[in-house]
mmCIF file of C-alpha atoms in Angstrom:
data_model
loop_
_atom_site.group_PDB
_atom_site.id
_atom_site.type_symbol
_atom_site.label_atom_id
_atom_site.label_comp_id
_atom_site.label_asym_id
_atom_site.label_seq_id
_atom_site.Cartn_x
_atom_site.Cartn_y
_atom_site.Cartn_z
ATOM 1 C CA LEU I 1 107.895 85.687 142.730
ATOM 2 C CA ILE I 2 105.625 83.003 144.115
ATOM 3 C CA SER I 3 105.769 82.419 147.858
ATOM 4 C CA HIS I 4 104.620 79.172 149.451
ATOM 5 C CA ALA I 5 102.040 78.445 152.126
ATOM 6 C CA TRP I 6 103.025 77.059 155.518
ATOM 7 C CA TYR I 7 103.534 73.474 154.275
ATOM 8 C CA GLY I 8 106.577 74.672 152.329
ATOM 9 C CA LEU I 9 107.391 74.879 148.649
ATOM 10 C CA GLY I 10 105.274 72.287 146.903
ATOM 11 C CA GLU I 11 103.549 71.254 143.720
ATOM 12 C CA GLY I 12 101.011 74.094 143.860
ATOM 13 C CA GLU I 13 103.620 76.843 143.894
ATOM 14 C CA MET I 14 105.713 75.083 141.264
ATOM 15 C CA MET I 15 102.614 74.719 139.061
ATOM 16 C CA ARG I 16 101.937 78.470 139.377
ATOM 17 C CA ALA I 17 105.542 79.269 138.433
ATOM 18 C CA GLU I 18 105.331 76.951 135.422
ATOM 19 C CA GLU I 19 101.996 78.512 134.399
ATOM 20 C CA ALA I 20 103.506 81.988 134.560
ATOM 21 C CA ALA I 21 106.548 80.886 132.556
ATOM 22 C CA ALA I 22 104.311 79.262 129.928
ATOM 23 C CA LYS I 23 102.571 82.639 129.510
ATOM 24 C CA GLY I 24 105.897 84.390 128.928
ATOM 25 C CA TYR I 25 106.585 85.676 132.435
ATOM 26 C CA ALA I 26 109.802 85.182 134.338
ATOM 27 C CA ALA I 27 108.942 83.256 137.498
ATOM 28 C CA PHE I 28 110.666 82.035 140.627
ATOM 29 C CA ALA I 29 109.112 79.944 143.412
ATOM 30 C CA LEU I 30 110.503 81.092 146.756
ATOM 31 C CA ASP I 31 111.539 78.491 149.348
ATOM 32 C CA MET I 32 111.543 80.112 152.777
ATOM 33 C CA TYR I 33 112.216 76.905 154.756
ATOM 34 C CA GLY I 34 115.195 75.523 152.838
ATOM 35 C CA LYS I 35 115.856 72.684 150.458
ATOM 36 C CA GLY I 36 113.924 69.562 151.317
ATOM 37 C CA LYS I 37 112.018 71.019 154.270
ATOM 38 C CA ARG I 38 108.382 70.187 153.571
ATOM 39 C CA ALA I 39 105.467 69.390 155.846
ATOM 40 C CA THR I 40 103.023 66.556 155.258
ATOM 41 C CA SER I 41 100.744 67.311 158.214
ATOM 42 C CA VAL I 42 99.450 70.282 160.189
ATOM 43 C CA PRO I 43 101.797 69.597 163.146
ATOM 44 C CA GLU I 44 104.791 69.447 160.784
ATOM 45 C CA ALA I 45 103.690 72.678 159.089
ATOM 46 C CA MET I 46 103.330 74.362 162.480
ATOM 47 C CA ALA I 47 106.820 73.183 163.420
ATOM 48 C CA LEU I 48 108.394 74.464 160.185
ATOM 49 C CA ARG I 49 106.631 77.819 160.450
ATOM 50 C CA GLY I 50 107.652 78.036 164.116
ATOM 51 C CA GLU I 51 111.260 77.190 163.266
ATOM 52 C CA LEU I 52 111.355 79.948 160.657
ATOM 53 C CA GLY I 53 109.664 82.375 163.039
ATOM 54 C CA SER I 54 112.203 81.606 165.755
ATOM 55 C CA LEU I 55 114.976 82.826 163.457
ATOM 56 C CA GLY I 56 113.509 86.330 163.714
ATOM 57 C CA ALA I 57 112.073 88.898 161.347
ATOM 58 C CA GLU I 58 115.466 89.873 159.940
ATOM 59 C CA VAL I 59 116.253 86.344 158.728
ATOM 60 C CA GLN I 60 112.778 86.008 157.224
ATOM 61 C CA GLN I 61 113.238 89.327 155.416
ATOM 62 C CA GLU I 62 116.673 88.259 154.154
ATOM 63 C CA ARG I 63 115.237 85.024 152.751
ATOM 64 C CA ALA I 64 112.346 86.784 151.035
ATOM 65 C CA LEU I 65 114.740 89.365 149.570
ATOM 66 C CA ALA I 66 117.109 86.591 148.428
ATOM 67 C CA GLY I 67 114.206 84.969 146.595
ATOM 68 C CA LEU I 68 113.352 88.235 144.874
ATOM 69 C CA ASP I 69 117.025 88.673 143.959
ATOM 70 C CA GLN I 70 116.797 85.456 141.929
ATOM 71 C CA LEU I 71 114.812 87.496 139.389
ATOM 72 C CA ARG I 72 117.421 90.258 139.194
ATOM 73 C CA ASP I 73 120.765 90.438 137.401
ATOM 74 C CA GLY I 74 123.051 87.776 138.851
ATOM 75 C CA GLY I 75 120.090 85.679 139.993
ATOM 76 C CA VAL I 76 119.299 82.192 138.792
ATOM 77 C CA VAL I 77 116.448 83.251 136.472
ATOM 78 C CA PRO I 78 118.503 85.687 134.305
ATOM 79 C CA GLU I 79 121.411 83.225 134.374
ATOM 80 C CA LEU I 80 119.083 80.692 132.718
ATOM 81 C CA GLY I 81 118.730 83.149 129.843
ATOM 82 C CA VAL I 82 115.275 84.381 130.834
ATOM 83 C CA ASP I 83 114.646 88.083 130.251
ATOM 84 C CA VAL I 84 113.326 89.782 133.379
ATOM 85 C CA ASP I 85 111.857 93.260 133.428
ATOM 86 C CA THR I 86 112.973 94.301 136.917
ATOM 87 C CA ASP I 87 110.784 97.393 136.646
ATOM 88 C CA GLN I 88 107.735 95.093 136.729
ATOM 89 C CA LEU I 89 108.398 92.741 139.665
ATOM 90 C CA PHE I 90 105.371 91.088 141.271
ATOM 91 C CA ALA I 91 105.072 88.878 144.358
ATOM 92 C CA SER I 92 102.221 86.615 145.386
ATOM 93 C CA GLY I 93 101.592 84.274 148.263
ATOM 94 C CA TYR I 94 98.961 82.123 149.891
ATOM 95 C CA CYS I 95 98.489 82.067 153.671
ATOM 96 C CA ALA I 96 101.998 82.245 155.194
ATOM 97 C CA GLY I 97 103.314 83.097 151.733
ATOM 98 C CA ALA I 98 101.138 86.200 151.787
ATOM 99 C CA ILE I 99 103.134 87.427 154.769
ATOM 100 C CA TYR I 100 106.432 86.977 152.895
ATOM 101 C CA ALA I 101 105.075 88.654 149.748
ATOM 102 C CA SER I 102 103.623 91.592 151.671
ATOM 103 C CA GLU I 103 106.917 91.997 153.506
ATOM 104 C CA LEU I 104 108.597 92.699 150.161
ATOM 105 C CA ALA I 105 106.149 95.563 149.632
ATOM 106 C CA ARG I 106 106.604 96.857 153.171
ATOM 107 C CA LEU I 107 110.393 96.858 152.750
ATOM 108 C CA ASN I 108 110.178 98.765 149.444
ATOM 109 C CA ALA I 109 112.152 95.912 147.904
ATOM 110 C CA GLY I 110 111.287 96.843 144.341
ATOM 111 C CA VAL I 111 108.044 94.958 143.768
ATOM 112 C CA GLN I 112 105.431 96.978 141.935
ATOM 113 C CA ALA I 113 102.515 94.753 142.958
ATOM 114 C CA VAL I 114 101.575 91.966 145.357
ATOM 115 C CA ALA I 115 98.623 89.594 145.415
ATOM 116 C CA LEU I 116 97.835 87.956 148.723
ATOM 117 C CA PHE I 117 95.534 84.973 149.122
ATOM 118 C CA HIS I 118 93.968 83.849 152.399
ATOM 119 C CA ALA I 119 96.267 86.097 154.397
ATOM 120 C CA ASN I 120 96.362 86.194 158.182
ATOM 121 C CA TYR I 121 95.341 89.822 158.464
ATOM 122 C CA GLN I 122 96.623 90.266 162.011
ATOM 123 C CA ASN I 123 100.145 89.783 160.623
ATOM 124 C CA LEU I 124 99.599 92.460 158.006
ATOM 125 C CA SER I 125 99.386 95.377 160.404
ATOM 126 C CA ALA I 126 102.766 96.998 159.749
ATOM 127 C CA PHE I 127 101.804 98.768 156.547
ATOM 128 C CA THR I 128 103.296 102.196 156.049
ATOM 129 C CA PRO I 129 102.590 105.088 153.665
ATOM 130 C CA ALA I 130 105.892 104.221 151.945
ATOM 131 C CA MET I 131 104.057 101.214 150.506
ATOM 132 C CA SER I 132 101.576 103.421 148.676
ATOM 133 C CA ASP I 133 103.471 102.961 145.408
ATOM 134 C CA VAL I 134 102.902 99.192 145.520
ATOM 135 C CA TRP I 135 99.647 97.936 144.045
ATOM 136 C CA MET I 136 98.232 95.432 146.546
ATOM 137 C CA GLN I 137 95.429 92.972 146.023
ATOM 138 C CA TYR I 138 93.878 90.835 148.778
ATOM 139 C CA HIS I 139 91.809 87.745 148.106
ATOM 140 C CA HIS I 140 89.453 86.704 150.861
ATOM 141 C CA ALA I 141 87.096 83.721 150.829
ATOM 142 C CA GLU I 142 83.845 82.908 152.568
ATOM 143 C CA TYR I 143 85.454 80.321 154.839
ATOM 144 C CA ASP I 144 88.607 82.292 155.586
ATOM 145 C CA ARG I 145 89.468 81.668 159.245
ATOM 146 C CA VAL I 146 89.781 85.372 160.055
ATOM 147 C CA GLY I 147 86.282 85.949 158.726
ATOM 148 C CA ASP I 148 84.807 89.185 157.539
ATOM 149 C CA ASP I 149 85.753 90.918 160.791
ATOM 150 C CA GLY I 150 89.433 90.291 160.011
ATOM 151 C CA LEU I 151 89.020 91.674 156.508
ATOM 152 C CA LEU I 152 87.152 94.741 157.772
ATOM 153 C CA ALA I 153 89.869 95.374 160.397
ATOM 154 C CA LEU I 154 92.520 95.209 157.660
ATOM 155 C CA GLU I 155 90.570 97.652 155.487
ATOM 156 C CA LYS I 156 90.265 100.030 158.465
ATOM 157 C CA ASN I 157 94.023 99.747 159.121
ATOM 158 C CA LEU I 158 94.874 100.413 155.475
ATOM 159 C CA ALA I 159 92.477 103.357 155.287
ATOM 160 C CA GLY I 160 93.994 104.789 158.479
ATOM 161 C CA ALA I 161 97.453 104.548 156.915
ATOM 162 C CA GLY I 162 96.168 106.232 153.756
ATOM 163 C CA LEU I 163 96.705 103.046 151.753
ATOM 164 C CA CYS I 164 93.164 101.916 150.985
ATOM 165 C CA GLY I 165 92.302 103.092 147.496
ATOM 166 C CA ASN I 166 89.510 102.561 145.033
ATOM 167 C CA GLN I 167 88.793 98.846 144.751
ATOM 168 C CA ASN I 168 87.978 99.361 141.082
ATOM 169 C CA SER I 169 91.174 101.201 140.194
ATOM 170 C CA ASP I 170 93.417 99.849 137.475
ATOM 171 C CA ALA I 171 96.724 98.233 138.360
ATOM 172 C CA PRO I 172 99.846 100.140 137.321
#
């Protein structure tokens, strides 16, 4: 499952889904905003993200779960004749998409791993020990707006929840 950044589902996420499919993976690009809702500027992106946020956490969770369900039996991906190993589900997201992907881990929705890019670490504070079975990978860059202090705070939070493991461990 590939979750979009705050501008909405765009060419970047579609390219990643096509790349994954070309390598033999089943892939689905999640659209949290709805068909045709795309931003072309920062103010539009802020408005779309705010609109989604105003619907509440439950609606956001339902949409993320509905996207993941597209990879399961009865979903659009298996209906297209693509084999999906539902014991090996993976979610990834960039920026706002990282929040949606991490939410699938937090909800124990059946993902075995998540990869989060340029996440807003303050929004990733609700981790629980129940997530310890999900392999999580965070990608942080030099110019990330939360800076190293944000990353260090996240590591402290994860360690306090018993979720911060060996950075060199192998993925399941």
